[in-house]
XYZ file of N, CA and C in Angstrom:
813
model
N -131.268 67.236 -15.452
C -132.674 66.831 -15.275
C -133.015 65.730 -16.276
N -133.608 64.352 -15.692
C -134.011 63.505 -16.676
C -134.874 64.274 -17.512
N -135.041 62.897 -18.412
C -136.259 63.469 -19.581
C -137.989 63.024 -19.198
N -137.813 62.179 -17.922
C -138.911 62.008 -17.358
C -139.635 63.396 -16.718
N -138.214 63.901 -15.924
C -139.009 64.920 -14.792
C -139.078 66.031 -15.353
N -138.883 65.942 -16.854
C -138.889 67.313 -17.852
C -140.464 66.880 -18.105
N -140.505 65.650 -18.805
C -142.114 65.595 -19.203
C -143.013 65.571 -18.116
N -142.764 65.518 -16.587
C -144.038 65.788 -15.561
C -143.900 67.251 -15.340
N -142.529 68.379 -15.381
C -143.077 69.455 -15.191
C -143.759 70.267 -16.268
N -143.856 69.522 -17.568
C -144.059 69.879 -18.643
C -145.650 69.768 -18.656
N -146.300 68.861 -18.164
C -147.448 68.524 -18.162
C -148.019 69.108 -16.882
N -147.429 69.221 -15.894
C -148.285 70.194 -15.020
C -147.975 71.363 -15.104
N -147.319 71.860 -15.727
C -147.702 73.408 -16.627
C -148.627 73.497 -17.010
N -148.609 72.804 -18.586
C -149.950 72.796 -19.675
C -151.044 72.405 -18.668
N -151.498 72.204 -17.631
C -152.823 72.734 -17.099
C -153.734 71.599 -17.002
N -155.020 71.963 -16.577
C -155.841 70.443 -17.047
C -156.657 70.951 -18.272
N -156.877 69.806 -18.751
C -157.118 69.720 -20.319
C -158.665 70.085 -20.713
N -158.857 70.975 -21.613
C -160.395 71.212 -21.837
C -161.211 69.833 -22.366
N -160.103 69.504 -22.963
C -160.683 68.185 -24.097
C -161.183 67.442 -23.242
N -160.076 66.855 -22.905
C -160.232 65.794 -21.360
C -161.597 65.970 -21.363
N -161.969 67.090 -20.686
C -163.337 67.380 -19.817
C -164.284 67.240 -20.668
N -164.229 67.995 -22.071
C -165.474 67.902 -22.847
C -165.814 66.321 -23.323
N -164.674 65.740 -23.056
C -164.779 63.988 -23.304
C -165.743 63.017 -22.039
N -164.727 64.134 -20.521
C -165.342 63.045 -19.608
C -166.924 63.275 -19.729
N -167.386 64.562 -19.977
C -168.893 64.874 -19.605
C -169.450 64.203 -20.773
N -169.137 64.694 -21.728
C -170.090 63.895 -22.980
C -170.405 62.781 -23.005
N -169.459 61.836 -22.316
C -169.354 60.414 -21.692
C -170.514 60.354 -20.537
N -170.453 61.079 -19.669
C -170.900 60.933 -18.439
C -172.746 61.212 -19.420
N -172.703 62.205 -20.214
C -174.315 62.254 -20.504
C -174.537 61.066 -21.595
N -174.123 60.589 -21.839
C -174.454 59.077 -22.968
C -174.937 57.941 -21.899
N -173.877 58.024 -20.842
C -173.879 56.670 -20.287
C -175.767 57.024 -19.398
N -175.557 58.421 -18.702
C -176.963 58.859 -18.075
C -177.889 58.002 -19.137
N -177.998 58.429 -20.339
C -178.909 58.197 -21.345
C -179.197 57.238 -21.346
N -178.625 56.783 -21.555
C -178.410 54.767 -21.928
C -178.719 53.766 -20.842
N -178.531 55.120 -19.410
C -178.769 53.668 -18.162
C -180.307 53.776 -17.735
N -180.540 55.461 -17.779
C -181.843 55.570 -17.576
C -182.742 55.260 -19.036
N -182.897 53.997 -19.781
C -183.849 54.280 -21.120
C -185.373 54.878 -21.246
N -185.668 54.343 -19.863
C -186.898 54.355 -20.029
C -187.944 56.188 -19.947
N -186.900 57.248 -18.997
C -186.554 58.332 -19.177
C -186.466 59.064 -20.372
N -184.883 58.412 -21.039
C -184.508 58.797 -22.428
C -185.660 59.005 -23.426
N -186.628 57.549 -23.851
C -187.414 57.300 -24.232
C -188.952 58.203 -24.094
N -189.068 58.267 -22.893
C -190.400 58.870 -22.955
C -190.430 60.317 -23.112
N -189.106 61.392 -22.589
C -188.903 62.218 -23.247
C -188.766 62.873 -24.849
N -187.827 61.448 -25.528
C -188.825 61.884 -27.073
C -189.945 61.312 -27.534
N -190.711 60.364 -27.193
C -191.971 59.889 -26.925
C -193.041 61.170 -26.953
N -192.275 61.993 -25.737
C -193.366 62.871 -24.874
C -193.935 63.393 -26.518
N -192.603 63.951 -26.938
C -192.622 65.390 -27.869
C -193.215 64.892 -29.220
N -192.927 63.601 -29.548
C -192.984 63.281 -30.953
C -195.339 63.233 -30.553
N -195.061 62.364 -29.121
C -196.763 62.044 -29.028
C -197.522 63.216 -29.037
N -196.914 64.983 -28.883
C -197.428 65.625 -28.742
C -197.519 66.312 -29.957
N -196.767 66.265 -30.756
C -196.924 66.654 -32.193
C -197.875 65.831 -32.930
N -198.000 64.526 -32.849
C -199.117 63.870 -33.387
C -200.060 64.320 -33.157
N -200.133 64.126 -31.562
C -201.593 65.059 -31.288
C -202.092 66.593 -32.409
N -201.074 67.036 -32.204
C -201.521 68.571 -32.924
C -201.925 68.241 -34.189
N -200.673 67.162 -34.767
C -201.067 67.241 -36.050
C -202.040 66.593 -36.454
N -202.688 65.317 -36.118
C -203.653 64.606 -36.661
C -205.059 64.688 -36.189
N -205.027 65.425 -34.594
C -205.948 66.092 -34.428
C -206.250 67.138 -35.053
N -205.273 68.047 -35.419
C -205.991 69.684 -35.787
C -206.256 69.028 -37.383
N -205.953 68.359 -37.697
C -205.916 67.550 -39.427
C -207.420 67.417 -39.476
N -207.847 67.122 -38.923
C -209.534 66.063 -38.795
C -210.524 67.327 -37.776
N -209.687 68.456 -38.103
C -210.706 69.396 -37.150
C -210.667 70.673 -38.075
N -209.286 71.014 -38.095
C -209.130 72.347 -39.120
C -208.624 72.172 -40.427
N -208.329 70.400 -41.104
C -208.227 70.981 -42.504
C -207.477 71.624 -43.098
N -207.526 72.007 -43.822
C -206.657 72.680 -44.979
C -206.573 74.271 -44.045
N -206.793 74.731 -42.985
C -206.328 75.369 -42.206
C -204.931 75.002 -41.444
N -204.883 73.875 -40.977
C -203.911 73.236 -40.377
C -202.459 73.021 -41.458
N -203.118 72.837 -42.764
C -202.238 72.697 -43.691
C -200.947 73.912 -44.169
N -201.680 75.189 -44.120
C -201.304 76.333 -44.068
C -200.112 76.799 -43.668
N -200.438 76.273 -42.307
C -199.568 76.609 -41.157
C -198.863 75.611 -40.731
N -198.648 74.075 -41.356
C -198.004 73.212 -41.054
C -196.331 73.399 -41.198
N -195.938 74.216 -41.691
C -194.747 74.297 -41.912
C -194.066 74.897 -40.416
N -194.409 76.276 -40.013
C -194.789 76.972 -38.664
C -194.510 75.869 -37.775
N -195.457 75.000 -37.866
C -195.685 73.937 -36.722
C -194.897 73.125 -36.304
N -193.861 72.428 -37.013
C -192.763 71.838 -37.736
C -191.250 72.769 -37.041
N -191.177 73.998 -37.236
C -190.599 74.449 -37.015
C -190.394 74.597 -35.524
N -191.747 75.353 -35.385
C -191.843 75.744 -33.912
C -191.379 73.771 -32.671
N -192.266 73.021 -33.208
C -191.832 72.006 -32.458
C -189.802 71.492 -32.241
N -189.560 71.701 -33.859
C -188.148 71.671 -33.729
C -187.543 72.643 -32.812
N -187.310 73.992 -32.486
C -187.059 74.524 -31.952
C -187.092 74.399 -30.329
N -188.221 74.095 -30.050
C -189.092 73.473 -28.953
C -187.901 72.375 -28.231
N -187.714 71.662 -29.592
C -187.114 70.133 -28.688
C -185.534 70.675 -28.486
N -185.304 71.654 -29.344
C -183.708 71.711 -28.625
C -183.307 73.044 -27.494
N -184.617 73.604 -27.583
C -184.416 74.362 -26.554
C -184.858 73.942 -25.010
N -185.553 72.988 -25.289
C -185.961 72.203 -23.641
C -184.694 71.610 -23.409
N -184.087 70.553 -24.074
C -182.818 69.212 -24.285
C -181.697 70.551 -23.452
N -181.656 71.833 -24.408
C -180.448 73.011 -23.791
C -180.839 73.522 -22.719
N -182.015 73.547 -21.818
C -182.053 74.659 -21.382
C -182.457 73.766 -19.492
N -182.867 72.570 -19.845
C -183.707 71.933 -18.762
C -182.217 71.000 -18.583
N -181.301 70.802 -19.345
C -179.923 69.755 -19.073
C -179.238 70.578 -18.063
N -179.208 71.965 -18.416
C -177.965 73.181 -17.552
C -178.775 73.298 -16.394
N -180.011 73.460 -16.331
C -180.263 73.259 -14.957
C -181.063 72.588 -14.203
N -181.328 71.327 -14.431
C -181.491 70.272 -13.929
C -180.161 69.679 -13.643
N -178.983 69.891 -14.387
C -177.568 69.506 -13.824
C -177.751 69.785 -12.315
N -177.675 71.120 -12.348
C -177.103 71.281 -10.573
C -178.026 71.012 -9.531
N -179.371 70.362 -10.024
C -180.414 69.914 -8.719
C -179.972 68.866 -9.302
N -179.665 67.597 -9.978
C -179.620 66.311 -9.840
C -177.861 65.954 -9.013
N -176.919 67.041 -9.504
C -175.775 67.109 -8.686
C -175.654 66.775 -7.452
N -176.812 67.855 -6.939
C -176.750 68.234 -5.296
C -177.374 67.274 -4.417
N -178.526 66.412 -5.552
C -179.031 64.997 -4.719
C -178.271 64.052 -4.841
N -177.397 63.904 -5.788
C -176.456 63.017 -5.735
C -175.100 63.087 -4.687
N -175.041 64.755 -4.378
C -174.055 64.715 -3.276
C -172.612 65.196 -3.846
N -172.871 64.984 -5.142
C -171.527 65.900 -6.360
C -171.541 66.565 -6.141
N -171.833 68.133 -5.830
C -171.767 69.494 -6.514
C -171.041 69.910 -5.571
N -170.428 69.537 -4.385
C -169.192 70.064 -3.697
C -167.977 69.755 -4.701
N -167.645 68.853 -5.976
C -166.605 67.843 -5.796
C -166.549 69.013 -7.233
N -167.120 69.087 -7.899
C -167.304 69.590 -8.928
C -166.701 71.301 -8.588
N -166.782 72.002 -7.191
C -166.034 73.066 -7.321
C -164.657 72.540 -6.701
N -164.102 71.902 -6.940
C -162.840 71.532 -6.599
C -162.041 70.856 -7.291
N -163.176 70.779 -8.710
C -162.561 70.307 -9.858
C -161.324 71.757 -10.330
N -160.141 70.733 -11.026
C -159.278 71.978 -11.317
C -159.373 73.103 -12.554
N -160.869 72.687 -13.271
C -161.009 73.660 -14.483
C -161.797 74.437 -13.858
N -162.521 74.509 -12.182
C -163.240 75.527 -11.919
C -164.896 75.563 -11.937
N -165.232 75.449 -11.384
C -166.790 75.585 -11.551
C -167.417 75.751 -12.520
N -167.332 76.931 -12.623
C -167.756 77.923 -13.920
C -167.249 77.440 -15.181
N -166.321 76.892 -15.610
C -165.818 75.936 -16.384
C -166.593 75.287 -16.673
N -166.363 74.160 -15.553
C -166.820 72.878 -15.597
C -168.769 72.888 -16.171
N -169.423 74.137 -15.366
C -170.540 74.176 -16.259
C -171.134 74.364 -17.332
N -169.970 75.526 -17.794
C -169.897 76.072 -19.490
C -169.493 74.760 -20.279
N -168.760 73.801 -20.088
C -168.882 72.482 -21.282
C -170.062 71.919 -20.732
N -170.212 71.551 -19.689
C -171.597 70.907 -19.501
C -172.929 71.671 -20.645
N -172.674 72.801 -20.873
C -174.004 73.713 -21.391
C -173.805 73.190 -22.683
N -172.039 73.471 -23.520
C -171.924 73.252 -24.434
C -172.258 71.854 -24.691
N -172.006 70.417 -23.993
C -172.390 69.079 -24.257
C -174.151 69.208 -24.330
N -174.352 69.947 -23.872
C -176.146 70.408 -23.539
C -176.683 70.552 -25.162
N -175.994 71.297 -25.730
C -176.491 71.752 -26.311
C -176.585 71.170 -28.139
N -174.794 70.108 -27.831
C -174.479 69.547 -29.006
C -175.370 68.442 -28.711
N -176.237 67.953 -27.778
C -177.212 66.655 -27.839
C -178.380 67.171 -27.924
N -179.066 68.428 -28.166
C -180.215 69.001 -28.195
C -180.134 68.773 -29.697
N -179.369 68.873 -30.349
C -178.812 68.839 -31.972
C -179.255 67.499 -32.489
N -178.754 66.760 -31.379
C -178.910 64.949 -32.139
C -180.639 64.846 -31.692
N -181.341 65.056 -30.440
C -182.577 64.750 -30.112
C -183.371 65.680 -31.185
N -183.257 66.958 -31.685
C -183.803 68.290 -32.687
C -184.296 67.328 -34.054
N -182.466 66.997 -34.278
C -182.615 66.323 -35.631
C -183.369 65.153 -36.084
N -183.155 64.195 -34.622
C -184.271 62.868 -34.905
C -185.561 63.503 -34.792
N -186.444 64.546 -34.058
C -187.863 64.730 -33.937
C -188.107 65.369 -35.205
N -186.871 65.702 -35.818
C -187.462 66.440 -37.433
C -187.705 65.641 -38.497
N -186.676 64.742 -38.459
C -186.874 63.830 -38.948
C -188.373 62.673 -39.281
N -188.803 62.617 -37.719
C -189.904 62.278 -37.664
C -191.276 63.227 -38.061
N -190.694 64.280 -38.082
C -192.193 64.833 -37.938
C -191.892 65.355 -39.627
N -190.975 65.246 -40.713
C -191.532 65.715 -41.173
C -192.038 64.143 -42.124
N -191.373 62.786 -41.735
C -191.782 62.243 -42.468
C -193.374 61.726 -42.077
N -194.062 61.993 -41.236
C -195.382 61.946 -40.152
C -196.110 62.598 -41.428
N -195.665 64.096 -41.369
C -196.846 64.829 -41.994
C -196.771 64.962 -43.788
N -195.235 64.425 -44.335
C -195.068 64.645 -45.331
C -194.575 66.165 -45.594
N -194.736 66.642 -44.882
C -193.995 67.760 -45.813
C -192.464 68.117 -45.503
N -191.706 68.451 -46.447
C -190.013 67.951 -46.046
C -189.559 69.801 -46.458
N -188.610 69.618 -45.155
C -188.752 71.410 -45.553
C -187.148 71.981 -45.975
N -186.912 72.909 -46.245
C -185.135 73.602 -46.561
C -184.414 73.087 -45.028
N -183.648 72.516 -45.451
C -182.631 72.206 -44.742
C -181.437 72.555 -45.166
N -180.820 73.529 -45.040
C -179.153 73.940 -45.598
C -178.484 74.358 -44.127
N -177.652 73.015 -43.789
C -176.665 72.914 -42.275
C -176.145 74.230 -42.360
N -175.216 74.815 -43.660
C -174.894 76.278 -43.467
C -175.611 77.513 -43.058
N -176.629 77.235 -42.977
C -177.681 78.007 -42.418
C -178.288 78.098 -41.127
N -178.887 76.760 -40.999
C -179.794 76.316 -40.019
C -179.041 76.160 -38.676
N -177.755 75.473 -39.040
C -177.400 75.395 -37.694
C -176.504 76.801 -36.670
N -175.641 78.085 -37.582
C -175.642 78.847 -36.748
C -176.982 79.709 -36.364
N -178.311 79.300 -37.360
C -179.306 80.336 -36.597
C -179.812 79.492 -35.239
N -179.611 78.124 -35.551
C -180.623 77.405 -34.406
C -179.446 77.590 -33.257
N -178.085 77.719 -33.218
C -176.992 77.858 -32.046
C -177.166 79.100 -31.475
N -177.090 80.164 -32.442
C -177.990 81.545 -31.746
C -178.798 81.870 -31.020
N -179.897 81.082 -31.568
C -181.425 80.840 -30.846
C -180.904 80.653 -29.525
N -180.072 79.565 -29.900
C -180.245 78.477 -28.470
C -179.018 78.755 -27.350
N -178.119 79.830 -27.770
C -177.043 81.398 -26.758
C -178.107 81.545 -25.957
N -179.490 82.484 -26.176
C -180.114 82.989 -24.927
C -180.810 82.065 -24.136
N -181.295 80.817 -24.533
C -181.785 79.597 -23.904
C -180.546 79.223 -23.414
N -179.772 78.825 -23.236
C -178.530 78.808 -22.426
C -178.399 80.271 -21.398
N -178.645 81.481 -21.630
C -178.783 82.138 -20.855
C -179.886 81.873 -19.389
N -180.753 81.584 -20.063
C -181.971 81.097 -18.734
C -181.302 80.363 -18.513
N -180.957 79.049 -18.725
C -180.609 78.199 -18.175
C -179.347 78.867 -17.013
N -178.638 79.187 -17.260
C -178.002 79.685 -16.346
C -178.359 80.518 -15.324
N -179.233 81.636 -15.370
C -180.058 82.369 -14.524
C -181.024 80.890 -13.361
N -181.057 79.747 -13.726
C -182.368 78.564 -13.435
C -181.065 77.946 -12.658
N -180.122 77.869 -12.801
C -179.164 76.503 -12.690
C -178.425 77.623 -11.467
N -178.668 78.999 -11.388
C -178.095 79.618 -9.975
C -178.901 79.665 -8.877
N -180.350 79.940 -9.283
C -181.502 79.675 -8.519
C -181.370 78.543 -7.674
N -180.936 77.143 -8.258
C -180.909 75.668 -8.067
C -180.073 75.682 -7.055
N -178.505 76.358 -6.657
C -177.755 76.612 -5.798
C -178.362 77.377 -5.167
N -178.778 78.299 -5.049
C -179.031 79.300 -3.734
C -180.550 78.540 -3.053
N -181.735 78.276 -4.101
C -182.914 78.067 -3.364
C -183.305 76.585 -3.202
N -182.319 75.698 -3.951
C -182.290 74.369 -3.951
C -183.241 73.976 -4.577
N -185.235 73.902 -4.096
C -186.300 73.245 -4.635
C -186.491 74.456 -5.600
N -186.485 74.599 -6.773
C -186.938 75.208 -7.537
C -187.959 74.406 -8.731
N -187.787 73.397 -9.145
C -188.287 72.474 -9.661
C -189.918 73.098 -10.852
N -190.500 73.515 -9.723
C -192.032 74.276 -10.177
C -191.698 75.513 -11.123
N -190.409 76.108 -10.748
C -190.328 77.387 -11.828
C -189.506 76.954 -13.074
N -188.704 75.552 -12.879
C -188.624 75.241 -14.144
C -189.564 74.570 -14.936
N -190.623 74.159 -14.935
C -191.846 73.653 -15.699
C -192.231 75.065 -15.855
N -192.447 76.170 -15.385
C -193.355 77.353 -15.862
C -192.273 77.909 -16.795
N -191.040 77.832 -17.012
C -190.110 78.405 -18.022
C -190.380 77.422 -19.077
N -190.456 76.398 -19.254
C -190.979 75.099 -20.292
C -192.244 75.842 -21.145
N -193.277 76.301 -20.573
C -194.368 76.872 -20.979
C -193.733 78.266 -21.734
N -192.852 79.072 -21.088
C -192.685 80.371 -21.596
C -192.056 80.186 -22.696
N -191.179 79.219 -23.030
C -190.502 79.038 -23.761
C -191.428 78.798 -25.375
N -192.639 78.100 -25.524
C -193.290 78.137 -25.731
C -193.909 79.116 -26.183
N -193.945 80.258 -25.941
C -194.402 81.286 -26.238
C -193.568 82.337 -26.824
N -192.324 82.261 -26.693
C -191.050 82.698 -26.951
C -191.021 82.537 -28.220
N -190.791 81.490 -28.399
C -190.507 80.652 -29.799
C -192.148 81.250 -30.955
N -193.428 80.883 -30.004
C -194.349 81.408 -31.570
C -194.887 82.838 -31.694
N -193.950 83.673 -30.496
C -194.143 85.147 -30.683
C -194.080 85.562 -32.526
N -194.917 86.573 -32.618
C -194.778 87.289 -33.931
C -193.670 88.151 -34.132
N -192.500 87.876 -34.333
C -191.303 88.535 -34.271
C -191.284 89.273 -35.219
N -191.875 88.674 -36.259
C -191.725 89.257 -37.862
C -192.547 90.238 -38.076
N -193.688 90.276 -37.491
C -194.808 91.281 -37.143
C -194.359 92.391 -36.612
N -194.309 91.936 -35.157
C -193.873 93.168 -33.873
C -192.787 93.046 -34.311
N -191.874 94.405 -33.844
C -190.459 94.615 -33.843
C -190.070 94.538 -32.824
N -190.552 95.055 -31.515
C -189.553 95.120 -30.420
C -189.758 93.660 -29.901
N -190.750 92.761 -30.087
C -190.546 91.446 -30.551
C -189.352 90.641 -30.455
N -188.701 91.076 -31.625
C -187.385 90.751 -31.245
C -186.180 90.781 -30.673
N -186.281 91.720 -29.583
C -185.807 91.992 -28.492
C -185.705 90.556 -27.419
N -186.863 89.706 -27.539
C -187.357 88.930 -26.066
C -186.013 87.830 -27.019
N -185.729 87.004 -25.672
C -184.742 86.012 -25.864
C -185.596 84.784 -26.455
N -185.090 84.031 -27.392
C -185.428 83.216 -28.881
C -186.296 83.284 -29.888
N -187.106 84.700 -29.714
C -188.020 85.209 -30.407
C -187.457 84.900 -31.884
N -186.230 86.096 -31.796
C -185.821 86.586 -32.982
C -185.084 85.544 -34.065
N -184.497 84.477 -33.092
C -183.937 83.652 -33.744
C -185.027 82.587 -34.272
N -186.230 82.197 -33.299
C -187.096 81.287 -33.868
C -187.912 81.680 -35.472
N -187.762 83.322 -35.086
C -188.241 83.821 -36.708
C -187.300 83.798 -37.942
N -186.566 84.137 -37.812
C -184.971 83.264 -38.604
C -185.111 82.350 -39.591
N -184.803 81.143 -38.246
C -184.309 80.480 -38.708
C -185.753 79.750 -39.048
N -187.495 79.618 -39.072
C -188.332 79.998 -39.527
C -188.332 80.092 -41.164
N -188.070 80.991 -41.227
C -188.315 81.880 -42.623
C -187.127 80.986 -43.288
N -185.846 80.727 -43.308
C -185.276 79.793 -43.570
C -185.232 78.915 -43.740
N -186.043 77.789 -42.588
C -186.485 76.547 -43.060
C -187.639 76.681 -44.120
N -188.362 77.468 -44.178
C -189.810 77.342 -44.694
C -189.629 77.962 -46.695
N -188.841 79.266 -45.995
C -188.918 79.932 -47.129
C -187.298 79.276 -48.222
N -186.671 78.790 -47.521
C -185.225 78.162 -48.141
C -184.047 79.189 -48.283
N -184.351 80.712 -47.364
C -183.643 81.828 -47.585
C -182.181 81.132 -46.542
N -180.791 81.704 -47.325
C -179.920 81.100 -46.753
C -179.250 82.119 -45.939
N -177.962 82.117 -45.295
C -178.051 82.899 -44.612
C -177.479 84.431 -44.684
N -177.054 84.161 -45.767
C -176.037 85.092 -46.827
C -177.190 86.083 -47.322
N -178.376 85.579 -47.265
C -179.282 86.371 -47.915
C -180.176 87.154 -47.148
N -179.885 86.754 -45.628
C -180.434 88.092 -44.442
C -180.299 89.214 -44.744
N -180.824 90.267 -44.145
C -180.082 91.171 -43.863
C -179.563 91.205 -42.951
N -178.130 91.943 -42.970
C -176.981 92.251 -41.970
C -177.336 92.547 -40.626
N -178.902 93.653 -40.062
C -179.079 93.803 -39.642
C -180.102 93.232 -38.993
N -180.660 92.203 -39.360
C -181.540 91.087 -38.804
C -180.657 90.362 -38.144
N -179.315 90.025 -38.672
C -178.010 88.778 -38.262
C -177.408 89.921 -36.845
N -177.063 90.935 -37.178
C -176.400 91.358 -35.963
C -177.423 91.662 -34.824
N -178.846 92.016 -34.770
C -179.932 92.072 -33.479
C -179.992 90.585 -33.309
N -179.490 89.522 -33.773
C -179.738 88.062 -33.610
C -178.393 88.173 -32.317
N -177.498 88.438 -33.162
C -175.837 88.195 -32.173
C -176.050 89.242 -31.199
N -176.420 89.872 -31.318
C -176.584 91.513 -30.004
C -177.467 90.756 -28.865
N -178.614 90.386 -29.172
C -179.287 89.721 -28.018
C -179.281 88.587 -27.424
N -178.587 87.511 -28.198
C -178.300 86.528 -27.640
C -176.807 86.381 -26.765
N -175.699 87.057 -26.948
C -174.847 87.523 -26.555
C -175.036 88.650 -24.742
N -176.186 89.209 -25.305
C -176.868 89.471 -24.141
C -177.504 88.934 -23.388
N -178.347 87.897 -23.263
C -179.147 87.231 -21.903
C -177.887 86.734 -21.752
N -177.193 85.582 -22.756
C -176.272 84.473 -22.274
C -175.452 85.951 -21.196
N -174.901 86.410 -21.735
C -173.673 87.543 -20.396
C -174.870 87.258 -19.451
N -176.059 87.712 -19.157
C -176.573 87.985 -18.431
C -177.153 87.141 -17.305
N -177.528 85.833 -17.841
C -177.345 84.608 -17.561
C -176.002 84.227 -16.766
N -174.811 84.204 -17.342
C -173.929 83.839 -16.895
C -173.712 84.769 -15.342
N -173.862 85.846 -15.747
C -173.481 87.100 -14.445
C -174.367 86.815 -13.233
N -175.574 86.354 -13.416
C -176.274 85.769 -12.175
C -176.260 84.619 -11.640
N -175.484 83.337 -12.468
C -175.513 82.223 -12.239
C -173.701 82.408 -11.267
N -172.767 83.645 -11.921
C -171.779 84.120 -11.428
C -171.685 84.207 -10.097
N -172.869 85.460 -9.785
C -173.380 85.732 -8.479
C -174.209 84.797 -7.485
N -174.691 83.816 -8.130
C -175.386 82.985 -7.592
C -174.282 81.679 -6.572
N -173.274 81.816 -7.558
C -172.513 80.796 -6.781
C -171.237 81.432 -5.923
N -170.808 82.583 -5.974
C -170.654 83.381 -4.595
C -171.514 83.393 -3.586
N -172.919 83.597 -3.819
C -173.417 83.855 -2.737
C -173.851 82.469 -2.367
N -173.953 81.210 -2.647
C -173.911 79.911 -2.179
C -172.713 79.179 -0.971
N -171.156 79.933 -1.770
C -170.161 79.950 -1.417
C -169.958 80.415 -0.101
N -170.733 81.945 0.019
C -170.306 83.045 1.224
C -171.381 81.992 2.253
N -172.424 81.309 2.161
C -173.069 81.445 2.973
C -173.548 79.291 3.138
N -172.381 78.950 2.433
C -172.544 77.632 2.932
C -173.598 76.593 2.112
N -173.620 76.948 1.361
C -175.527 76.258 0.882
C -175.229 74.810 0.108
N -173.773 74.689 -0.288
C -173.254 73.862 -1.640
C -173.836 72.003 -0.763
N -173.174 72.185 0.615
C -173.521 71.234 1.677
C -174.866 70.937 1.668
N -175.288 71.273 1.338
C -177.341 71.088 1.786
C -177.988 71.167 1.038
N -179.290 70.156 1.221
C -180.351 69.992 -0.242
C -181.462 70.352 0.566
């Protein structure tokens, strides 16, 4: 046997390549970015114009009330921007797919569907990171106040957080296959999310049960208070990993079922 036809059966062994993929997509969402600007743009536009609002309005209304709680505010918006960027990318993927006429081609890709969407979530989620970091950036140099930032910290609580927001998203992104127009129930998850995030977690206990509650209080008290992560308790860190570990399974298991039953009954063809 040459040493050629050793290295082609050698390579179609080893499989197709994860890298490969996490390269082609990460590619494929830059170039999206870059072709649509005006999109790109008004999306952090939207968020940064809406934090102004809060802040320089509630400034000139509530005062040294507003001041209080500016840290909160800061937070909660950060959170905000990378859980929309994670959660509206995974499933807005498979309705912009299906108008484009992709999402047949994509289960016939050889890493598999289900694959192929899990790096998509993960590319989802490592650019929610870069859009997070620039709106923090901005907002805290806006309001002046500059808060604990320790990456050893912040970023496995904000990846935690952002496990069960990847869970919806997946529960949203199976919907998208089976019912196609869903569109209206992802703007009302935008809002919940919202509420998710400034639940009183720290207050209520079972609180932290609801998916990003627990982590938005976290990693919260962390940014604000400068507590690192070594200095949790054990049992605050493991109801963090217990529930986010849970929607995401749970998430995944319907987005699972969702694309069997697309499969059994033809739907992948039709918008």
């Amino acid at each position: 046997m040459t040493e050629s036809g050793a290295a082609i059966r050698t390579s179609e062994s080893d499989g197709p390549s994860l890298v490969a993929l996490l390269k082609v997509l990460t590619y494929k969402q830059v170039i999206l970015l870059l072709r649509y600007p005006v999109n790109t743009a008004s999306q952090f536009v939207g968020l940064a114009a809406l934090f102004g609002i809060v802040f320089f309005g509630g400034k000139a209304v509530a005062g040294a009330a507003l001041t209080d709680s500016l840290d909160g505010i800061i937070v909660g918006f950060f959170l905000y921007s990378l859980s929309m960027v994670a959660y509206s990318g995974l499933s807005w993927n498979v309705t912009r797919e299906a108008q484009w006429g992709t999402l047949e081609r994509l289960y016939v890709s050889p890493h598999g569907f289900r694959t192929v969407m899990t790096v998509k979530a993960v590319v989802n989620v490592c650019m929610s990171f870069l859009w997070g970091a620039a709106l923090l950036v901005l907002m805290m140099a806006a309001s002046g106040r500059w808060l604990s930032i320790d990456p050893v910290t912040v970023l496995p609580l904000t990846a935690m957080t952002l496990g069960s927001v990847l869970g919806i998203g997946f529960v949203f992104a199976g919907l998208a296959l089976v019912y196609k127009r869903v569109e209206n129930a992802f703007q009302l998850v935008q809002f919940g999310l919202i509420g998710l995030i400034a639940a009183p977690a720290g207050n209520v206990e079972w609180m932290k049960l609801f998916p990003v509650s627990h982590g938005s209080y976290l990693t919260g008290v962390a940014m604000e208070q400068g507590v690192r992560l070594w200095e949790f308790p054990l049992a605050d860190l493991g109801l963090l990993v217990l529930t986010t570990s849970f929607y995401l399974a749970l998430g995944f298991y319907v987005f699972h079922r969702a694309i069997g039953r697309a499969r059994d009954e033809g739907l992948l063809g039709h918008y």
